[in-house]
Coordinates of C-alpha atoms in Angstrom, one line a residue:
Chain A
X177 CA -9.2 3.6 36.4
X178 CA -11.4 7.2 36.9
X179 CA -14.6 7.3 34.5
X180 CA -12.4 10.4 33.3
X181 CA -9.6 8.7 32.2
X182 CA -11.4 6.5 30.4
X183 CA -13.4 8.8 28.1
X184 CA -10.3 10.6 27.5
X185 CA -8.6 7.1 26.5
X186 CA -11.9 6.4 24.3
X187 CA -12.1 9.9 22.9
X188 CA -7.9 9.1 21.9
X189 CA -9.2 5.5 20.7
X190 CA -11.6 7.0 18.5
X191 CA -9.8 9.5 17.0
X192 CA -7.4 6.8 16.0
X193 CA -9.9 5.0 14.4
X194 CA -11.5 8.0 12.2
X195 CA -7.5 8.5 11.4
X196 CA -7.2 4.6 9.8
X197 CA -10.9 5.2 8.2
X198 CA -9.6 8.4 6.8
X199 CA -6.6 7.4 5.4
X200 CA -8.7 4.4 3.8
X201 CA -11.6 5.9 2.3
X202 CA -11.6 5.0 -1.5
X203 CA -10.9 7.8 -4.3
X204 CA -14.9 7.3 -5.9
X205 CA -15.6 8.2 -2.0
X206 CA -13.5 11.3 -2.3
X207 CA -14.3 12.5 -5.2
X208 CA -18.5 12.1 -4.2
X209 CA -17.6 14.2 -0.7
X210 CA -15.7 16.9 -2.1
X211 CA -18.3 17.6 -4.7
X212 CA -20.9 17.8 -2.5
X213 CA -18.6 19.9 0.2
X214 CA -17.6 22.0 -2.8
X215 CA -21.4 21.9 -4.3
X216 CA -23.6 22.7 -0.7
X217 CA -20.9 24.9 1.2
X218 CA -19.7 28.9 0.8
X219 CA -15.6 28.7 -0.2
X220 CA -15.0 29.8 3.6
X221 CA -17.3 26.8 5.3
X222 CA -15.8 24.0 2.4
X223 CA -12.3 25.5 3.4
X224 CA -13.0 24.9 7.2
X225 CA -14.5 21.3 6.7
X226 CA -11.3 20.6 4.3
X227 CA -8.9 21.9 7.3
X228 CA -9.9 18.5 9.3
X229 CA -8.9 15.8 6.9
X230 CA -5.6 18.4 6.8
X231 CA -5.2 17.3 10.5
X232 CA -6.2 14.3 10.5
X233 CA -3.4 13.7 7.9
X234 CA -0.7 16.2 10.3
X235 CA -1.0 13.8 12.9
X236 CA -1.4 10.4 11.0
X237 CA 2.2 11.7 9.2
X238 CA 3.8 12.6 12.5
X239 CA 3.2 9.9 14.4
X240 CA 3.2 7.0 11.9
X241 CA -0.3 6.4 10.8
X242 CA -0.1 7.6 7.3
X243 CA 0.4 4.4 5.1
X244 CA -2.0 3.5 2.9
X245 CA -1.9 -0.4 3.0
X246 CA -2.3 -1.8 -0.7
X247 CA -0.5 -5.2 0.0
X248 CA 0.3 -5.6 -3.9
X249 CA -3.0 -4.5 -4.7
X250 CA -1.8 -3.5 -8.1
X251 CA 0.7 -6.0 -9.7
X252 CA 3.9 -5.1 -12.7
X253 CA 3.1 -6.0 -16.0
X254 CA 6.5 -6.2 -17.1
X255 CA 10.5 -6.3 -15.7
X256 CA 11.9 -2.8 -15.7
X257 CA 14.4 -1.5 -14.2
X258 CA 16.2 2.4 -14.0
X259 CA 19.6 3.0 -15.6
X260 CA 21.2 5.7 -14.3
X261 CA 23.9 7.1 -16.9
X262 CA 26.2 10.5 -16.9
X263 CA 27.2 12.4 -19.5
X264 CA 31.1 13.8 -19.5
X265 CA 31.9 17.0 -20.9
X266 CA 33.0 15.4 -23.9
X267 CA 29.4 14.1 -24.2
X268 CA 30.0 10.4 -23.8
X269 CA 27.5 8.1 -22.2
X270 CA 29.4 6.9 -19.1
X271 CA 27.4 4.0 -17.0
X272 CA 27.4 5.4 -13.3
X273 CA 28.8 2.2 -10.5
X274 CA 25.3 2.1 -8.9
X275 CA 23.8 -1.3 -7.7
X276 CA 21.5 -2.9 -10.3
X277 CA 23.2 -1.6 -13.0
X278 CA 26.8 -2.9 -12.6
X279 CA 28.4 -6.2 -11.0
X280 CA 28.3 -6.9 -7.3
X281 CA 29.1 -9.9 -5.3
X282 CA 26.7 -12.3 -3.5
X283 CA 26.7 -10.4 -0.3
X284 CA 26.5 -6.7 -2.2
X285 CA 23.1 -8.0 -3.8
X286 CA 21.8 -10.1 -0.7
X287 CA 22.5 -7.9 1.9
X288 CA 23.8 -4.3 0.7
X289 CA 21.0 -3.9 -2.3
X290 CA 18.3 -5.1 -0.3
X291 CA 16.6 -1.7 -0.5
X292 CA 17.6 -1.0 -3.9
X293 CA 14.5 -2.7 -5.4
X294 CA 11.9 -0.9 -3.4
X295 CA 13.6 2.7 -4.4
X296 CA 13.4 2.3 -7.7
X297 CA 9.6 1.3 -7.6
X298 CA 9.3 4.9 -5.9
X299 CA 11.4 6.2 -8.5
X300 CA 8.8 5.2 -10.8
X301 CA 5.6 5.8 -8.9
X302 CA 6.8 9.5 -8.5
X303 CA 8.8 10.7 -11.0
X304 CA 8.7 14.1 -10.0
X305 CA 10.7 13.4 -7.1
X306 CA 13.4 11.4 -9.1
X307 CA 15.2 14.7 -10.0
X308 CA 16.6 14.4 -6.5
X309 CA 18.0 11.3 -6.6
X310 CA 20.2 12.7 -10.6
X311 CA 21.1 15.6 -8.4
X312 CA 22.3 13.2 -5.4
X313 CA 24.4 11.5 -8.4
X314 CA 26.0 14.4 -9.9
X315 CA 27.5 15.3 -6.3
X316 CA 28.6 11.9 -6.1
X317 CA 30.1 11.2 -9.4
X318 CA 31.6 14.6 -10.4
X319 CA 33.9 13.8 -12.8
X320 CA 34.7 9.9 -14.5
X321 CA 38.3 9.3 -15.7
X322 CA 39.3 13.0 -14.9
X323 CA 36.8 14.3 -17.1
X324 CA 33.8 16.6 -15.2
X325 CA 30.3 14.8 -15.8
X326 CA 27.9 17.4 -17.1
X327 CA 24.4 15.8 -17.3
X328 CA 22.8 12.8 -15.4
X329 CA 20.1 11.2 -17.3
X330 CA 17.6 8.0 -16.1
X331 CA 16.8 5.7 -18.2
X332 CA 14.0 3.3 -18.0
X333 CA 13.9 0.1 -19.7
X334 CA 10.8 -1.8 -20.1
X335 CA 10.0 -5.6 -20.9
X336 CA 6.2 -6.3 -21.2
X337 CA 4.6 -9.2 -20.3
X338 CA 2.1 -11.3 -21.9
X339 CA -1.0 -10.9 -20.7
X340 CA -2.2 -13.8 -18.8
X341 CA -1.5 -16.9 -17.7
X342 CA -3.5 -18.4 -20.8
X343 CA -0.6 -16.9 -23.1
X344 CA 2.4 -17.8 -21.3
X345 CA 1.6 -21.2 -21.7
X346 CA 0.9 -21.2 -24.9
X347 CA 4.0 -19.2 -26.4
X348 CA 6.0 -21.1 -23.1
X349 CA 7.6 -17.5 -22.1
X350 CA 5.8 -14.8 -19.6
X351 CA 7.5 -12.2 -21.9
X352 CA 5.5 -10.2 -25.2
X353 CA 8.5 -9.0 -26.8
X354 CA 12.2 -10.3 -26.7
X355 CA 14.0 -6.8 -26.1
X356 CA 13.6 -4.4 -23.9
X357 CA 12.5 -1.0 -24.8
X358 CA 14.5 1.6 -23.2
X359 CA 12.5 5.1 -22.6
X360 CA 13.7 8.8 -21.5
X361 CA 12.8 8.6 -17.6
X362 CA 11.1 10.4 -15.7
X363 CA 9.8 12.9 -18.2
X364 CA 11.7 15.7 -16.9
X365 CA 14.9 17.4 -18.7
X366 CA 18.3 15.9 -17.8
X367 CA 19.4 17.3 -14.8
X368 CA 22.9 19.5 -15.3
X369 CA 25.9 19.7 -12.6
X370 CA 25.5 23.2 -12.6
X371 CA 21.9 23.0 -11.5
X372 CA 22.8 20.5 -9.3
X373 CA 25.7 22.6 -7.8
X374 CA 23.1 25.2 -6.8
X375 CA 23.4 27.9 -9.5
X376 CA 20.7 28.1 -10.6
X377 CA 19.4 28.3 -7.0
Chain B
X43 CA -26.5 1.6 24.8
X44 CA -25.6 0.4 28.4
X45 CA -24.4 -2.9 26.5
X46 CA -22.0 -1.2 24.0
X47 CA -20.6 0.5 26.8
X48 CA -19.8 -2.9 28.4
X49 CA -18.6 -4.3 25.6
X50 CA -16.3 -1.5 25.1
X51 CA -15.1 -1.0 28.3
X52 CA -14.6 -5.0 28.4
X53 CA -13.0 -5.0 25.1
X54 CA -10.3 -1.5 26.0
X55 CA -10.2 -1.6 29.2
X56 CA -9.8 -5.0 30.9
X57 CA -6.7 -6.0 32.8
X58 CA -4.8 -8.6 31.0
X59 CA -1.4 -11.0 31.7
X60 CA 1.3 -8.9 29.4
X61 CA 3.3 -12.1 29.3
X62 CA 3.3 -12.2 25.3
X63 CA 4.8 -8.9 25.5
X64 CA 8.3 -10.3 26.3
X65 CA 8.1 -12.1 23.2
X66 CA 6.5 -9.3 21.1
X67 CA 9.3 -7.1 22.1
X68 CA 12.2 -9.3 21.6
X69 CA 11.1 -10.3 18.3
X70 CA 10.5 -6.3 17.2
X71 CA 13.9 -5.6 19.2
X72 CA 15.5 -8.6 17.0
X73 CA 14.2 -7.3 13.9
X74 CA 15.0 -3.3 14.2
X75 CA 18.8 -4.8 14.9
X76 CA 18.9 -6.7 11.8
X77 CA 17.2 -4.4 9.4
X78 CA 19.7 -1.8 11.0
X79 CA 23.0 -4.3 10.1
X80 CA 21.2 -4.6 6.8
X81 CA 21.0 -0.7 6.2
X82 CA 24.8 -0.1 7.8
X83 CA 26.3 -0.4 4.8
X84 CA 24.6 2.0 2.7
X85 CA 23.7 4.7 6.1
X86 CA 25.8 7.5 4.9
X87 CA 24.6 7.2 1.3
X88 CA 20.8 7.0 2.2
X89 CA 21.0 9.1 5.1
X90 CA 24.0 11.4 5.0
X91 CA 23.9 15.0 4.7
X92 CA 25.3 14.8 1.3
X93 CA 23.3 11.6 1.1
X94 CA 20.2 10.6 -1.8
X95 CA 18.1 12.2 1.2
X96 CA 20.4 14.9 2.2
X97 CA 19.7 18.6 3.4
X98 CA 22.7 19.9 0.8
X99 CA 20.0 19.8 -2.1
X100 CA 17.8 22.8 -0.7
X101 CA 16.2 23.5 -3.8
X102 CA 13.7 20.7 -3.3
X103 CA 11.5 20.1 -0.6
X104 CA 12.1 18.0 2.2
X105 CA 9.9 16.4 4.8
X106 CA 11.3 18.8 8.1
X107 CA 9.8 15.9 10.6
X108 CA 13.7 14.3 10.9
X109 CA 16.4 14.3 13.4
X110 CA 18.6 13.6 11.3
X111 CA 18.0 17.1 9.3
X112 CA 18.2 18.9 13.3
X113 CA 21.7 17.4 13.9
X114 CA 23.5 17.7 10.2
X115 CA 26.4 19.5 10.7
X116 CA 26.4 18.6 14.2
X117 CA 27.4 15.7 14.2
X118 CA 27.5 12.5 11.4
X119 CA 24.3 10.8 10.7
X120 CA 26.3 7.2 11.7
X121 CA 25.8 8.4 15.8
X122 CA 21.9 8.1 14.9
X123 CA 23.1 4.6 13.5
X124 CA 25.1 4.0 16.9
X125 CA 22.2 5.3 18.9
X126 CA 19.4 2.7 16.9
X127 CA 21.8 -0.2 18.1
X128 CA 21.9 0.9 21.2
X129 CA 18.1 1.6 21.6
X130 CA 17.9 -1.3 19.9
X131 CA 19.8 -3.8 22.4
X132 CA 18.4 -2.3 25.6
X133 CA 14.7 -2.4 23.9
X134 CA 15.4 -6.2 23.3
X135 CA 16.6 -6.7 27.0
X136 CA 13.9 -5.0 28.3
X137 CA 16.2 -2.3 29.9
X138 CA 14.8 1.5 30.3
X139 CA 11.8 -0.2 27.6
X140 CA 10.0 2.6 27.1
X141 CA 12.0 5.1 26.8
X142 CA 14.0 2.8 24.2
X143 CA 10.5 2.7 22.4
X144 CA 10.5 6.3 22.4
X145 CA 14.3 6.6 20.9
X146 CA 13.1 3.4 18.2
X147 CA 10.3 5.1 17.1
X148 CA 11.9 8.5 16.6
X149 CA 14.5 6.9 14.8
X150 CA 12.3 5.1 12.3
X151 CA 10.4 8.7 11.3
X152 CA 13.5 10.0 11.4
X153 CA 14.7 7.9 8.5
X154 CA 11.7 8.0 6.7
X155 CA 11.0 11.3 6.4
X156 CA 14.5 12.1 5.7
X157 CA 13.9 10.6 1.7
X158 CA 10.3 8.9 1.1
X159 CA 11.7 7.0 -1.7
X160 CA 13.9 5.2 0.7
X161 CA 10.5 3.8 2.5
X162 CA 10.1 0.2 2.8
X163 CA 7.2 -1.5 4.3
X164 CA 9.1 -3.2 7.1
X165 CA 10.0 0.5 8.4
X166 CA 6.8 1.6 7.7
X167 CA 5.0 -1.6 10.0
X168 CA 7.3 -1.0 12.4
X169 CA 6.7 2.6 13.1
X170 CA 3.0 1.9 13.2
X171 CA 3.6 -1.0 15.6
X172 CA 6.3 1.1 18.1
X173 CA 3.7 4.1 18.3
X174 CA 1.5 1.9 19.9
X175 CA 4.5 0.1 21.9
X176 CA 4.9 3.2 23.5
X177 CA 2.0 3.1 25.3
X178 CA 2.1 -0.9 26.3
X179 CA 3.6 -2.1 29.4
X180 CA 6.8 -4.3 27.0
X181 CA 8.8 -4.3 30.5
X182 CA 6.5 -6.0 32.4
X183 CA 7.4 -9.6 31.0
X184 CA 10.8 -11.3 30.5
X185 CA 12.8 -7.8 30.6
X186 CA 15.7 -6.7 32.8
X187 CA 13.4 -3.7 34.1
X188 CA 10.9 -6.3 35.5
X189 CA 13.7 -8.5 37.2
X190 CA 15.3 -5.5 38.8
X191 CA 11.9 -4.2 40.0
X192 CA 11.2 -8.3 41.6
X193 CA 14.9 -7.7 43.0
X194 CA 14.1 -4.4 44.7
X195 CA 10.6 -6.1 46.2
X196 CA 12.6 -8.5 47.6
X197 CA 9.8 -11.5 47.6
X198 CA 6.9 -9.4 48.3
X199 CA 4.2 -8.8 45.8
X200 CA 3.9 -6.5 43.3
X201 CA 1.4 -4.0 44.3
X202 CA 1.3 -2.3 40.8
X203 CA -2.5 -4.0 39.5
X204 CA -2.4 -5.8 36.2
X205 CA -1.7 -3.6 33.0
X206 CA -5.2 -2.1 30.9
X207 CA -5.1 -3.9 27.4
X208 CA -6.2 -0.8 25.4
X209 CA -2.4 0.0 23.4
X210 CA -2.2 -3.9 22.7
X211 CA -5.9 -4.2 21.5
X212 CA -5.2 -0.8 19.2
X213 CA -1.9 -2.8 17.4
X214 CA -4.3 -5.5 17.2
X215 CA -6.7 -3.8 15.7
X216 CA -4.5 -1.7 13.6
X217 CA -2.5 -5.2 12.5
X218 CA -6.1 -6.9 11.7
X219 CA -7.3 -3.6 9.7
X220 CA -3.8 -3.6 7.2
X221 CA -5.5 -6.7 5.8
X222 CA -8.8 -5.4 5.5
X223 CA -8.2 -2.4 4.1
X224 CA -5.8 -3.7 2.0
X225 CA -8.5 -6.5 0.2
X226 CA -11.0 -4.2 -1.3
X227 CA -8.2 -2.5 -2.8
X228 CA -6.6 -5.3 -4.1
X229 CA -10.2 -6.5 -5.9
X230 CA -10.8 -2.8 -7.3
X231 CA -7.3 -2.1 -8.4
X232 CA -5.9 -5.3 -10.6
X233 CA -8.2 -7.7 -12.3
X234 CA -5.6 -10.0 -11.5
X235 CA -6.8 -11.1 -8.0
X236 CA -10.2 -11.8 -9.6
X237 CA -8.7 -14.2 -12.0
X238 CA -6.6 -15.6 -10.1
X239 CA -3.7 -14.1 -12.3
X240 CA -1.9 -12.6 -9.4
X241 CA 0.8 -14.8 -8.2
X242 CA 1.6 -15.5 -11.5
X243 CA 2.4 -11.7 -12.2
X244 CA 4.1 -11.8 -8.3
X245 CA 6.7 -15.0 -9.1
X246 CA 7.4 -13.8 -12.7
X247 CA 9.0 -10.3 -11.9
X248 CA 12.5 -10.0 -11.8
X249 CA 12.5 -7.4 -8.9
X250 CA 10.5 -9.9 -6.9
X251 CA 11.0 -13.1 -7.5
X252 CA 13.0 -15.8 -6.5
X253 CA 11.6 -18.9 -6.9
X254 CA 13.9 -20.7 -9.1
X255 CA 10.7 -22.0 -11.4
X256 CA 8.5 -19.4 -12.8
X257 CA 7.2 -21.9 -15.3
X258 CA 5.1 -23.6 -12.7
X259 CA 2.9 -20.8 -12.3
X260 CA 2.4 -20.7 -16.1
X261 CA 0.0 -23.0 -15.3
X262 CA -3.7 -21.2 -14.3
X263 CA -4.8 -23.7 -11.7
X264 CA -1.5 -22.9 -9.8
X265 CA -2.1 -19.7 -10.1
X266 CA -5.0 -19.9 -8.5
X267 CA -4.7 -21.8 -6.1
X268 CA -1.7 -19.5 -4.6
X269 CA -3.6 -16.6 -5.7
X270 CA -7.1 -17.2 -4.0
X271 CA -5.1 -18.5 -0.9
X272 CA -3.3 -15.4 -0.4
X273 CA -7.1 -13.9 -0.2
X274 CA -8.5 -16.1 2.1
X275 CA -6.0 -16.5 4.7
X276 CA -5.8 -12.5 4.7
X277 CA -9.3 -11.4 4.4
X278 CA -10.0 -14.7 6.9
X279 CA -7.7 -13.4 9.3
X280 CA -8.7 -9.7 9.8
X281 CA -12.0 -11.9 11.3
X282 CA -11.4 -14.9 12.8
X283 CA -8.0 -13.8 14.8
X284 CA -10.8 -12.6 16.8
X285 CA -12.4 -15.8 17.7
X286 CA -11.1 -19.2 19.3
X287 CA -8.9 -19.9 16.2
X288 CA -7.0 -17.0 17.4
X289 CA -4.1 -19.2 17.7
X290 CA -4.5 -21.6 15.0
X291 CA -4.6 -18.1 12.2
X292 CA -1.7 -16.3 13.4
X293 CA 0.3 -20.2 13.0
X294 CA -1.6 -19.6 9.3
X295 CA -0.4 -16.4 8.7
X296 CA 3.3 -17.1 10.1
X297 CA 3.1 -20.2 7.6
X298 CA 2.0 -17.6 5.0
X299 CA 4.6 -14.5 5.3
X300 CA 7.4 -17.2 5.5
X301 CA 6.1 -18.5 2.2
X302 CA 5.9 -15.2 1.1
X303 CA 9.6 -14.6 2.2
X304 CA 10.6 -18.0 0.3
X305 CA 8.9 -17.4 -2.7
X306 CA 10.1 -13.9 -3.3
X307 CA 12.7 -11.8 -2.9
X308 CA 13.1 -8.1 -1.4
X309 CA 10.2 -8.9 1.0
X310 CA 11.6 -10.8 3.9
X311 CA 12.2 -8.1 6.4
X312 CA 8.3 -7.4 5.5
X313 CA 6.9 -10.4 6.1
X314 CA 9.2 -10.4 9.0
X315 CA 7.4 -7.1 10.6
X316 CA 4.1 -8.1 10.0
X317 CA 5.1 -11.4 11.9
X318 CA 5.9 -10.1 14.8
X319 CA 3.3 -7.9 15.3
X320 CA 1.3 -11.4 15.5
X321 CA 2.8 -11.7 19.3
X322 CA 0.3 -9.0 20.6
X323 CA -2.8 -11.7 19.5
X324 CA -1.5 -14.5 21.4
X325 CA -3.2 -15.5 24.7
X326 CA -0.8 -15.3 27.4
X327 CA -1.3 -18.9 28.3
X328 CA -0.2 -19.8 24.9
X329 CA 2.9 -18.0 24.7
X330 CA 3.8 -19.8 28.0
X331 CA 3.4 -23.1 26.5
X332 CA 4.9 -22.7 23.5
X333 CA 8.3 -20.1 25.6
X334 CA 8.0 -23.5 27.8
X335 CA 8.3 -26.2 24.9
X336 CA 10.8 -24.2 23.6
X337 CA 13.0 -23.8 26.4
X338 CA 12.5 -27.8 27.4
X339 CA 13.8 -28.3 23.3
X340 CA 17.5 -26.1 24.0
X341 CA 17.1 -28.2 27.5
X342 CA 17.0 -31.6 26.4
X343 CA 19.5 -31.8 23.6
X344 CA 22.8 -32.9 25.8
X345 CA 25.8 -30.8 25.2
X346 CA 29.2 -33.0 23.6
X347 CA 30.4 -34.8 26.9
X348 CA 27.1 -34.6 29.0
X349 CA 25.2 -37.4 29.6
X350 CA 21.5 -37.1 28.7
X351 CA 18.8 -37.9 31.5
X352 CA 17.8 -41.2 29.8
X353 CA 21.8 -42.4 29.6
X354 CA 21.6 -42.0 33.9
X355 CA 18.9 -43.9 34.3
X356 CA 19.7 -47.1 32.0
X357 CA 23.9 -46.9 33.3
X358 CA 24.3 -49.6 35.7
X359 CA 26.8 -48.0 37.6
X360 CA 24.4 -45.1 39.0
X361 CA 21.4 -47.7 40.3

């Protein structure tokens, strides 16, 4: 291969690498370079130096580079799970027929659910987004039993466990408490079918 | 100077056997096919214009970066279903590989960034993996595309020189650095890998687990020993899967994801992607040893009415 070809190759490898380093750097490192950019440079100069990491990220998202690998870095301290429940114009709690929260056979939970598991982490690592997913549910359950549903509500509830291995053999259960504590989820008002419907759009 | 510039070029740019390749690509072409029968049965309700990712809800925003947002209302999101099985069979083949890559690979971001929350790592491992396959020479070893080419040669020899390793060496790289990056965060984030805590928090949750006996790991010692394993076959392999042990860690690390895959639930098609990246480490001549012991295995066992080599040998009637 030309000399060219290969510093244009190199000059692709190494923009691939500042891309992984990028996407890498810890938060105490981000927060250190920021200040300083914010601290040493005129608004104008920090906005240009900010515009790189911007397309650094542009092309790490388009192309499949984006993930931040944390491997179980950070691990549940409890079982939880989301309960997805509508409420009918009547105002009675009806539970919707989603997976995980109503029975399904062996091959529903083996193979159908398999992603079910993973979305409901997301639901809970960013809430803010879960208001799509109660919209998504009041297009597809728009009435139970004739009557319309009105409001979708999530509902997460909570078991804790102990806190270390040290206490779980000693009380011989991994679990602090015996029920489970069911909170309002994510803290955002109920979503309402005629939001949903696009109104209020 | 002169010597990093050796080293480099040596390191990017060398020729190398793409023999592993075959393997590497049926095993990702295997995979994509059976995360994609896993996913059929939910594809409209994930996917679907009316879907938990559809365009219908326009009051929130959406990722744009989709085909599947370009084509709703032209057609039903299962043809991009129909379309991944295809891709997916003629990737596995090795027939039109790259552009199959190409299709694979949009598909995947397609799917992603139609509803984040949807993500799972396998997708996102894959993606990472067939952005570099794109640039790889997959078709040059056990693919149709390389027995037609031999066909139309007609017994003379390839003129094409061998391929440059750089694409391989960056999903090595790439594959080596998920576990590095990934072990400083684990040690900063949860005090739990410290104290070896960890696994027991892993095989206790009900989202996770499946091994039948959480009790065991009640136990510190146990714990620990699963814990601080997990951390030095990982962090040991980002390293020495670039030595002579090459082999001998991605057998560790094979051992380890299908542990992982036993042990607990929801992350088989995970430890599955990460896997088969491991193809793109191993030496050519190893892949043909262990393709070859393979192959001998499905040779030797004698089909129902066949007699076996040894049975000719020892009859009386054939010497």
């Amino acid at each position: 291969m030309q000399l060219a070809g290969k510093l244009l190759l190199s000059a692709f490898i190494l923009f691939n690498m500042l891309v992984w380093a990028w996407r890498h750097t810890p938060a105490w490192w981000d927060r250190i370079y920021w200040g300083k950019v914010d601290q040493h440079l005129a608004p104008e100069q920090a906005a240009a130096v900010r515009s790189v990491p911007a397309a650094l990220n542009w092309y790490a998202h388009k192309v499949g580079l984006d993930n931040k690998w944390e491997m179980y870095s950070s691990l549940y301290r409890g079982d939880w799970t989301i309960i997805a429940v509508g409420i009918d114009a009547n105002g009675k709690q009806v539970l919707l027929p989603e997976p995980l929260q109503t029975p399904r056979t062996w091959f529903e939970s083996a193979v159908v659910d398999f992603r079910e598991p993973k979305y409901q982490i997301h639901l809970t690592r960013w809430p803010d987004q879960a208001e799509r997913y109660t919209r998504y549910l009041l297009r597809r359950y728009p009435s139970h039993n004739g009557v319309p549903i009105r409001d979708v509500v999530l509902n997460l509830r909570f078991r804790p466990y102990v806190e270390s291995t040290y206490v779980a053999a000693r009380t011989g259960s991994h679990f602090a408490g015996v029920e489970w504590e069911t909170r309002f989820y994510p803290p955002i008002s109920p979503v309402s079918s005629a939001s949903a419907s696009g109104e209020s759009q | 100077m002169k010597a990093i510039a050796r080293a480099w070029d040596r390191f990017f740019f060398s020729r190398f056997d793409p023999y592993s390749l075959g393997p590497l690509r049926i095993s990702i072409g295997l995979l994509w096919l059976a995360l994609l029968f896993f996913l059929y049965f939910n594809w409209h309700r994930f996917y679907g214009a009316d879907g938990m990712g559809g365009k219908v809800d326009a009051s929130l925003w959406q990722d744009p970066w989709s085909l599947f947002h370009l084509t709703d209302g032209v057609f039903d999101v299962i043809v991009w279903w129909w379309i991944g099985v295809a891709a997916g069979v003629s990737f596995t083949v090795g027939l039109f590989t790259r552009t199959m890559t190409i299709v694979i690979w949009l598909i995947l971001g397609s799917m992603l960034h139609r509803e984040i929350l949807l993500a799972g790592a396998e997708e996102l491992v894959l993606r990472m993996a067939m952005w570099w396959c794109i640039f790889m020479p997959l078709g040059r070893s056990m693919s149709v595309d390389e027995w037609w080419r031999k066909k139309r040669l007609k017994g003379r020899p390839d003129p094409r020189p061998l391929p440059m390793i750089w694409a391989t060496r960056m999903l090595q790289v790439n594959v080596a650095l998920v576990y590095l990056f990934s072990m400083p965060m684990k040690l900063t984030t949860d005090w739990a890998w410290l104290n070896g805590d960890a696994f027991f928090f892993a095989i206790i949750n009900d989202h996770w687990a499946k091994w039948p006996w959480p009790e065991m790991f009640y136990q510190k010692w146990m714990s620990m020993i699963a814990t601080y394993s997990a951390i030095l076959v990982e962090f040991s392999f980002a390293f020495l899967v670039w030595t002579r042990w090459r082999a001998s860690m991605v057998l560790a690390m094979w051992g380890f994801h299908l542990a992982l895959a036993t042990m607990l639930d929801n992350v088989a098609f995970f430890s599955l992607s990460m896997a088969v990246t491991y193809w793109a480490f191993i030496p050519p001549e190893t892949s043909r040893r262990w393709v070859a012991f393979l192959l001998a295995v499905v040779r030797a066992r004698p089909t129902r009415g066949q007699l076996s080599a040894d049975d000719v040998i020892t009859n009386p009637a054939t010497t």
